[in-house]
C-alpha cells in the first residue's frame, strides 16, 4: 500500500535516521569513509523525493527529476560544513531545488542563450551574497553594480530564465473545481460584451431580406462603396442607400 517506486527504488523502504546518527555518519563521510558516504546518500533519498514532489506537472519524468535531485544531494554532502550548527536537511534542500531548477531551465523548450543564462546565474549568486551580507533583499540596481553590468541587462537576463507557466496550471484548489491561470486572464479584444454583440448581430441579420443581408455584407464586411454595390447587384445607388438605411434600422432592434 502507498508504495512509490522511482528509479527502481521502493521509497517505502528508504531508511530515516535520527539527527544524532546522521551527524555521526557525516563525520565518517568527512573522514573519507566511502561506505559511510553511500549510506548517507541512501539515508537521504526520502529528502530528495520530498523535494521532487514539488515539481510535479512540469512535463518532466519524475525519474529524471529524482536523479537530478540526487546530484544536488551529493553536492550538498560534499560541500556541507559541520562547523555550522545547522541541520543537514536545512542546507541540502536549497541545493537540491537549485539543481532541479537548473535542469528545468537548461532543458526548457524555450531556449535561452548561454551568455544570458550566465548573466542570470551571476545575478542570482550576487543576490545571495548581498542578502547574506546585509540581511535584506538587494535591489536590482545593487545586484547590477555588484556584477558590473547595466541594470537593464540584469533585468532582461532574470526574466529570460523564468520558467513558463501553463495556462492550465492550478493556482487554487478546494473541495470543488480547481481555479487555473487561464481563469484569471482577461482579453480586452474579446470581452463578454463583444461576444454578446456578435450574437445579437448574427441574430439580427437573420431578420433581414436576402438583398439587405447582401448589401450589408458588401458594404461593411467587404468594404465596398455604395456605387460598387449598386453595380454588383444591378440597382441604383439611391436604392442601395435606402435599403442600407432600412437594414441598419432593423438591426438596431437587436443590437
mmCIF file of C-alpha atoms in Angstrom:
data_model
loop_
_atom_site.group_PDB
_atom_site.id
_atom_site.type_symbol
_atom_site.label_atom_id
_atom_site.label_comp_id
_atom_site.label_asym_id
_atom_site.label_seq_id
_atom_site.Cartn_x
_atom_site.Cartn_y
_atom_site.Cartn_z
ATOM 1 C CA UNK A 1 0.000 0.000 0.000
ATOM 2 C CA UNK A 2 1.151 3.528 -0.853
ATOM 3 C CA UNK A 3 4.316 2.136 -2.436
ATOM 4 C CA UNK A 4 6.102 4.611 -4.709
ATOM 5 C CA UNK A 5 8.798 3.162 -6.947
ATOM 6 C CA UNK A 6 11.071 5.673 -8.610
ATOM 7 C CA UNK A 7 14.288 4.897 -10.475
ATOM 8 C CA UNK A 8 13.869 1.301 -9.332
ATOM 9 C CA UNK A 9 13.866 2.356 -5.674
ATOM 10 C CA UNK A 10 10.980 1.352 -3.407
ATOM 11 C CA UNK A 11 10.625 4.597 -1.470
ATOM 12 C CA UNK A 12 8.523 2.894 1.192
ATOM 13 C CA UNK A 13 11.666 1.043 2.308
ATOM 14 C CA UNK A 14 14.003 4.050 2.419
ATOM 15 C CA UNK A 15 15.557 4.489 5.877
ATOM 16 C CA UNK A 16 15.194 7.583 8.037
ATOM 17 C CA UNK A 17 17.993 8.187 10.544
ATOM 18 C CA UNK A 18 17.698 10.384 13.649
ATOM 19 C CA UNK A 19 19.730 13.598 13.748
ATOM 20 C CA UNK A 20 22.407 12.183 16.086
ATOM 21 C CA UNK A 21 23.112 9.210 13.842
ATOM 22 C CA UNK A 22 23.117 11.460 10.784
ATOM 23 C CA UNK A 23 25.817 13.649 12.342
ATOM 24 C CA UNK A 24 27.949 10.646 13.334
ATOM 25 C CA UNK A 25 27.623 9.298 9.801
ATOM 26 C CA UNK A 26 28.573 12.682 8.340
ATOM 27 C CA UNK A 27 31.727 12.719 10.487
ATOM 28 C CA UNK A 28 32.732 9.415 8.918
ATOM 29 C CA UNK A 29 31.932 10.795 5.466
ATOM 30 C CA UNK A 30 34.177 13.807 6.016
ATOM 31 C CA UNK A 31 36.901 11.434 7.215
ATOM 32 C CA UNK A 32 36.841 9.766 3.792
ATOM 33 C CA UNK A 33 34.760 6.677 4.556
ATOM 34 C CA UNK A 34 33.217 5.746 1.170
ATOM 35 C CA UNK A 35 30.886 3.206 2.751
ATOM 36 C CA UNK A 36 29.530 5.864 5.093
ATOM 37 C CA UNK A 37 29.071 8.200 2.125
ATOM 38 C CA UNK A 38 26.954 5.637 0.274
ATOM 39 C CA UNK A 39 24.917 5.005 3.413
ATOM 40 C CA UNK A 40 24.432 8.732 3.968
ATOM 41 C CA UNK A 41 23.198 9.221 0.394
ATOM 42 C CA UNK A 42 20.777 6.312 0.731
ATOM 43 C CA UNK A 43 19.510 7.630 4.052
ATOM 44 C CA UNK A 44 18.590 10.983 2.465
ATOM 45 C CA UNK A 45 16.774 9.778 -0.636
ATOM 46 C CA UNK A 46 13.460 10.490 1.110
ATOM 47 C CA UNK A 47 14.583 14.111 1.322
ATOM 48 C CA UNK A 48 15.158 14.146 -2.447
ATOM 49 C CA UNK A 49 11.746 12.584 -3.026
ATOM 50 C CA UNK A 50 10.002 15.220 -0.894
ATOM 51 C CA UNK A 51 11.647 17.998 -2.935
ATOM 52 C CA UNK A 52 10.944 16.364 -6.301
ATOM 53 C CA UNK A 53 7.232 16.175 -5.495
ATOM 54 C CA UNK A 54 7.109 19.988 -5.563
ATOM 55 C CA UNK A 55 7.927 19.874 -9.278
ATOM 56 C CA UNK A 56 5.102 17.635 -10.429
ATOM 57 C CA UNK A 57 3.088 18.646 -13.503
ATOM 58 C CA UNK A 58 6.095 20.315 -15.137
ATOM 59 C CA UNK A 59 6.099 17.990 -18.117
ATOM 60 C CA UNK A 60 9.182 16.135 -16.867
ATOM 61 C CA UNK A 61 9.547 12.478 -15.944
ATOM 62 C CA UNK A 62 9.689 12.076 -12.163
ATOM 63 C CA UNK A 63 12.511 9.550 -12.552
ATOM 64 C CA UNK A 64 14.619 12.161 -14.344
ATOM 65 C CA UNK A 65 13.934 14.810 -11.704
ATOM 66 C CA UNK A 66 14.729 12.319 -8.947
ATOM 67 C CA UNK A 67 18.124 11.591 -10.497
ATOM 68 C CA UNK A 68 18.841 15.311 -10.867
ATOM 69 C CA UNK A 69 17.798 15.786 -7.231
ATOM 70 C CA UNK A 70 20.277 13.077 -6.210
ATOM 71 C CA UNK A 71 23.033 15.080 -7.901
ATOM 72 C CA UNK A 72 22.014 18.064 -5.776
ATOM 73 C CA UNK A 73 22.075 15.829 -2.690
ATOM 74 C CA UNK A 74 25.621 14.640 -3.472
ATOM 75 C CA UNK A 75 26.782 18.228 -3.991
ATOM 76 C CA UNK A 76 25.230 19.167 -0.647
ATOM 77 C CA UNK A 77 27.070 16.292 1.076
ATOM 78 C CA UNK A 78 30.398 17.281 -0.474
ATOM 79 C CA UNK A 79 30.006 20.955 0.474
ATOM 80 C CA UNK A 80 28.371 20.629 3.897
ATOM 81 C CA UNK A 81 30.435 22.149 6.713
ATOM 82 C CA UNK A 82 29.962 20.529 10.111
ATOM 83 C CA UNK A 83 31.248 23.669 11.824
ATOM 84 C CA UNK A 84 27.966 25.393 11.050
ATOM 85 C CA UNK A 85 25.299 24.471 13.576
ATOM 86 C CA UNK A 86 22.566 23.716 11.036
ATOM 87 C CA UNK A 87 20.724 20.544 10.184
ATOM 88 C CA UNK A 88 21.889 18.859 7.007
ATOM 89 C CA UNK A 89 18.363 18.939 5.551
ATOM 90 C CA UNK A 90 18.234 22.724 6.019
ATOM 91 C CA UNK A 91 21.384 23.031 3.926
ATOM 92 C CA UNK A 92 20.547 20.310 1.397
ATOM 93 C CA UNK A 93 17.004 21.286 0.366
ATOM 94 C CA UNK A 94 18.002 24.577 -1.370
ATOM 95 C CA UNK A 95 20.857 22.743 -3.112
ATOM 96 C CA UNK A 96 18.503 20.058 -4.416
ATOM 97 C CA UNK A 97 15.919 22.642 -5.504
ATOM 98 C CA UNK A 98 18.610 24.664 -7.268
ATOM 99 C CA UNK A 99 19.871 21.622 -9.158
ATOM 100 C CA UNK A 100 16.362 20.715 -10.326
ATOM 101 C CA UNK A 101 15.604 24.289 -11.371
ATOM 102 C CA UNK A 102 18.833 24.459 -13.381
ATOM 103 C CA UNK A 103 17.871 21.218 -15.090
ATOM 104 C CA UNK A 104 14.406 22.568 -15.930
ATOM 105 C CA UNK A 105 15.831 25.822 -17.269
ATOM 106 C CA UNK A 106 18.536 24.140 -19.365
ATOM 107 C CA UNK A 107 16.069 21.642 -20.822
ATOM 108 C CA UNK A 108 13.267 24.109 -21.388
ATOM 109 C CA UNK A 109 11.506 24.176 -24.755
ATOM 110 C CA UNK A 110 12.109 27.944 -24.721
ATOM 111 C CA UNK A 111 15.817 28.213 -25.481
ATOM 112 C CA UNK A 112 17.835 30.905 -23.737
ATOM 113 C CA UNK A 113 21.356 31.738 -24.902
ATOM 114 C CA UNK A 114 24.297 30.593 -22.792
ATOM 115 C CA UNK A 115 25.517 34.159 -22.233
ATOM 116 C CA UNK A 116 22.076 35.223 -20.997
ATOM 117 C CA UNK A 117 21.911 32.279 -18.592
ATOM 118 C CA UNK A 118 25.414 33.039 -17.322
ATOM 119 C CA UNK A 119 24.399 36.630 -16.625
ATOM 120 C CA UNK A 120 21.294 35.435 -14.768
ATOM 121 C CA UNK A 121 23.287 32.958 -12.653
ATOM 122 C CA UNK A 122 25.831 35.654 -11.759
ATOM 123 C CA UNK A 123 22.956 37.918 -10.727
ATOM 124 C CA UNK A 124 21.421 35.172 -8.569
ATOM 125 C CA UNK A 125 24.759 34.488 -6.883
ATOM 126 C CA UNK A 126 25.262 38.206 -6.293
ATOM 127 C CA UNK A 127 21.783 38.459 -4.776
ATOM 128 C CA UNK A 128 22.613 35.635 -2.374
ATOM 129 C CA UNK A 129 25.896 37.280 -1.341
ATOM 130 C CA UNK A 130 24.288 40.680 -0.817
ATOM 131 C CA UNK A 131 21.418 39.139 1.145
ATOM 132 C CA UNK A 132 23.851 37.289 3.417
ATOM 133 C CA UNK A 133 25.910 40.445 3.997
ATOM 134 C CA UNK A 134 23.079 42.889 4.636
ATOM 135 C CA UNK A 135 20.310 40.539 5.857
ATOM 136 C CA UNK A 136 17.867 42.144 3.413
ATOM 137 C CA UNK A 137 16.787 41.652 -0.183
ATOM 138 C CA UNK A 138 19.009 43.743 -2.518
ATOM 139 C CA UNK A 139 17.580 45.933 -5.261
ATOM 140 C CA UNK A 140 18.219 45.294 -8.950
ATOM 141 C CA UNK A 141 20.490 48.337 -9.019
ATOM 142 C CA UNK A 142 22.616 46.869 -6.219
ATOM 143 C CA UNK A 143 22.827 43.492 -7.968
ATOM 144 C CA UNK A 144 23.816 45.153 -11.253
ATOM 145 C CA UNK A 145 26.513 47.162 -9.500
ATOM 146 C CA UNK A 146 27.826 44.043 -7.764
ATOM 147 C CA UNK A 147 28.421 42.199 -11.050
ATOM 148 C CA UNK A 148 29.343 45.293 -13.068
ATOM 149 C CA UNK A 149 26.557 45.174 -15.639
ATOM 150 C CA UNK A 150 23.775 47.594 -16.651
ATOM 151 C CA UNK A 151 20.562 47.197 -14.686
ATOM 152 C CA UNK A 152 18.603 46.618 -17.913
ATOM 153 C CA UNK A 153 20.809 43.629 -18.806
ATOM 154 C CA UNK A 154 20.294 42.072 -15.387
ATOM 155 C CA UNK A 155 16.533 42.545 -15.563
ATOM 156 C CA UNK A 156 16.366 41.027 -19.052
ATOM 157 C CA UNK A 157 18.521 38.030 -18.041
ATOM 158 C CA UNK A 158 16.489 37.267 -14.907
ATOM 159 C CA UNK A 159 13.235 37.498 -16.877
ATOM 160 C CA UNK A 160 14.621 35.173 -19.549
ATOM 161 C CA UNK A 161 15.249 32.273 -17.160
ATOM 162 C CA UNK A 162 11.839 32.392 -15.537
ATOM 163 C CA UNK A 163 10.007 29.122 -16.016
ATOM 164 C CA UNK A 164 6.975 29.381 -18.292
ATOM 165 C CA UNK A 165 3.676 28.638 -16.601
ATOM 166 C CA UNK A 166 0.970 26.593 -18.257
ATOM 167 C CA UNK A 167 -2.379 28.336 -18.721
ATOM 168 C CA UNK A 168 -3.893 25.263 -17.118
ATOM 169 C CA UNK A 169 -1.646 25.345 -14.035
ATOM 170 C CA UNK A 170 -3.929 25.181 -10.964
ATOM 171 C CA UNK A 171 -3.435 28.177 -8.659
ATOM 172 C CA UNK A 172 -6.151 27.337 -6.149
ATOM 173 C CA UNK A 173 -7.970 24.187 -5.276
ATOM 174 C CA UNK A 174 -10.527 23.437 -2.596
ATOM 175 C CA UNK A 175 -13.191 20.763 -2.310
ATOM 176 C CA UNK A 176 -14.669 21.964 -5.575
ATOM 177 C CA UNK A 177 -13.154 22.565 -9.013
ATOM 178 C CA UNK A 178 -9.643 23.998 -9.334
ATOM 179 C CA UNK A 179 -9.022 27.570 -10.500
ATOM 180 C CA UNK A 180 -6.448 27.719 -13.310
ATOM 181 C CA UNK A 181 -4.189 30.520 -14.540
ATOM 182 C CA UNK A 182 -6.357 30.949 -17.639
ATOM 183 C CA UNK A 183 -9.338 31.728 -15.387
ATOM 184 C CA UNK A 184 -7.508 34.807 -14.075
ATOM 185 C CA UNK A 185 -6.699 36.275 -17.500
ATOM 186 C CA UNK A 186 -8.804 38.754 -19.413
ATOM 187 C CA UNK A 187 -8.884 39.565 -23.111
ATOM 188 C CA UNK A 188 -9.740 43.192 -23.830
ATOM 189 C CA UNK A 189 -10.267 42.421 -27.522
ATOM 190 C CA UNK A 190 -12.884 39.737 -26.957
ATOM 191 C CA UNK A 191 -14.786 40.805 -23.868
ATOM 192 C CA UNK A 192 -18.119 39.368 -22.810
ATOM 193 C CA UNK A 193 -19.795 42.459 -24.258
ATOM 194 C CA UNK A 194 -18.304 41.926 -27.708
ATOM 195 C CA UNK A 195 -19.385 38.276 -27.690
ATOM 196 C CA UNK A 196 -22.937 39.329 -26.837
ATOM 197 C CA UNK A 197 -22.856 41.973 -29.560
ATOM 198 C CA UNK A 198 -21.699 39.382 -32.065
ATOM 199 C CA UNK A 199 -24.521 37.020 -31.099
ATOM 200 C CA UNK A 200 -27.098 39.812 -31.286
ATOM 201 C CA UNK A 201 -25.759 40.974 -34.671
ATOM 202 C CA UNK A 202 -25.902 37.436 -36.027
ATOM 203 C CA UNK A 203 -29.476 37.072 -34.767
ATOM 204 C CA UNK A 204 -30.486 40.424 -36.258
ATOM 205 C CA UNK A 205 -29.050 39.552 -39.685
ATOM 206 C CA UNK A 206 -31.446 36.610 -39.933
ATOM 207 C CA UNK A 207 -34.390 39.055 -39.788
ATOM 208 C CA UNK A 208 -33.267 40.892 -42.941
ATOM 209 C CA UNK A 209 -34.192 40.105 -46.503
ATOM 210 C CA UNK A 210 -31.643 38.318 -48.680
ATOM 211 C CA UNK A 211 -30.920 41.542 -50.597
ATOM 212 C CA UNK A 212 -30.467 43.597 -47.405
ATOM 213 C CA UNK A 213 -28.085 40.992 -45.976
ATOM 214 C CA UNK A 214 -26.044 41.013 -49.183
ATOM 215 C CA UNK A 215 -25.829 44.820 -49.196
ATOM 216 C CA UNK A 216 -24.607 44.962 -45.589
ATOM 217 C CA UNK A 217 -22.031 42.230 -46.194
ATOM 218 C CA UNK A 218 -20.689 44.002 -49.262
ATOM 219 C CA UNK A 219 -20.645 47.401 -47.535
ATOM 220 C CA UNK A 220 -19.386 46.589 -44.036
ATOM 221 C CA UNK A 221 -17.650 43.208 -44.292
ATOM 222 C CA UNK A 222 -16.004 43.633 -47.705
ATOM 223 C CA UNK A 223 -15.683 47.423 -47.508
ATOM 224 C CA UNK A 224 -17.245 48.294 -50.866
ATOM 225 C CA UNK A 225 -18.761 51.684 -51.721
ATOM 226 C CA UNK A 226 -22.459 52.174 -52.485
ATOM 227 C CA UNK A 227 -21.583 52.735 -56.129
ATOM 228 C CA UNK A 228 -19.676 49.415 -56.287
ATOM 229 C CA UNK A 229 -22.556 47.618 -54.558
ATOM 230 C CA UNK A 230 -25.094 49.119 -56.975
ATOM 231 C CA UNK A 231 -23.107 47.866 -59.970
ATOM 232 C CA UNK A 232 -22.697 44.366 -58.457
ATOM 233 C CA UNK A 233 -26.362 43.951 -57.513
ATOM 234 C CA UNK A 234 -27.767 45.777 -60.548
ATOM 235 C CA UNK A 235 -29.773 48.527 -58.835
ATOM 236 C CA UNK A 236 -29.270 52.267 -58.459
ATOM 237 C CA UNK A 237 -27.085 53.825 -55.783
ATOM 238 C CA UNK A 238 -30.184 55.551 -54.339
ATOM 239 C CA UNK A 239 -31.844 52.171 -53.893
ATOM 240 C CA UNK A 240 -28.687 50.793 -52.230
ATOM 241 C CA UNK A 241 -28.656 53.751 -49.838
ATOM 242 C CA UNK A 242 -32.356 53.299 -48.984
ATOM 243 C CA UNK A 243 -32.038 49.536 -48.420
ATOM 244 C CA UNK A 244 -28.879 50.007 -46.356
ATOM 245 C CA UNK A 245 -30.565 52.529 -44.032
ATOM 246 C CA UNK A 246 -33.592 50.289 -43.676
ATOM 247 C CA UNK A 247 -31.424 47.256 -42.828
ATOM 248 C CA UNK A 248 -29.381 49.162 -40.261
ATOM 249 C CA UNK A 249 -32.551 50.466 -38.618
ATOM 250 C CA UNK A 250 -33.845 46.883 -38.437
ATOM 251 C CA UNK A 251 -30.567 45.705 -36.836
ATOM 252 C CA UNK A 252 -30.805 48.374 -34.134
ATOM 253 C CA UNK A 253 -33.742 46.482 -32.651
ATOM 254 C CA UNK A 254 -31.414 43.599 -31.836
ATOM 255 C CA UNK A 255 -28.033 45.250 -31.146
#
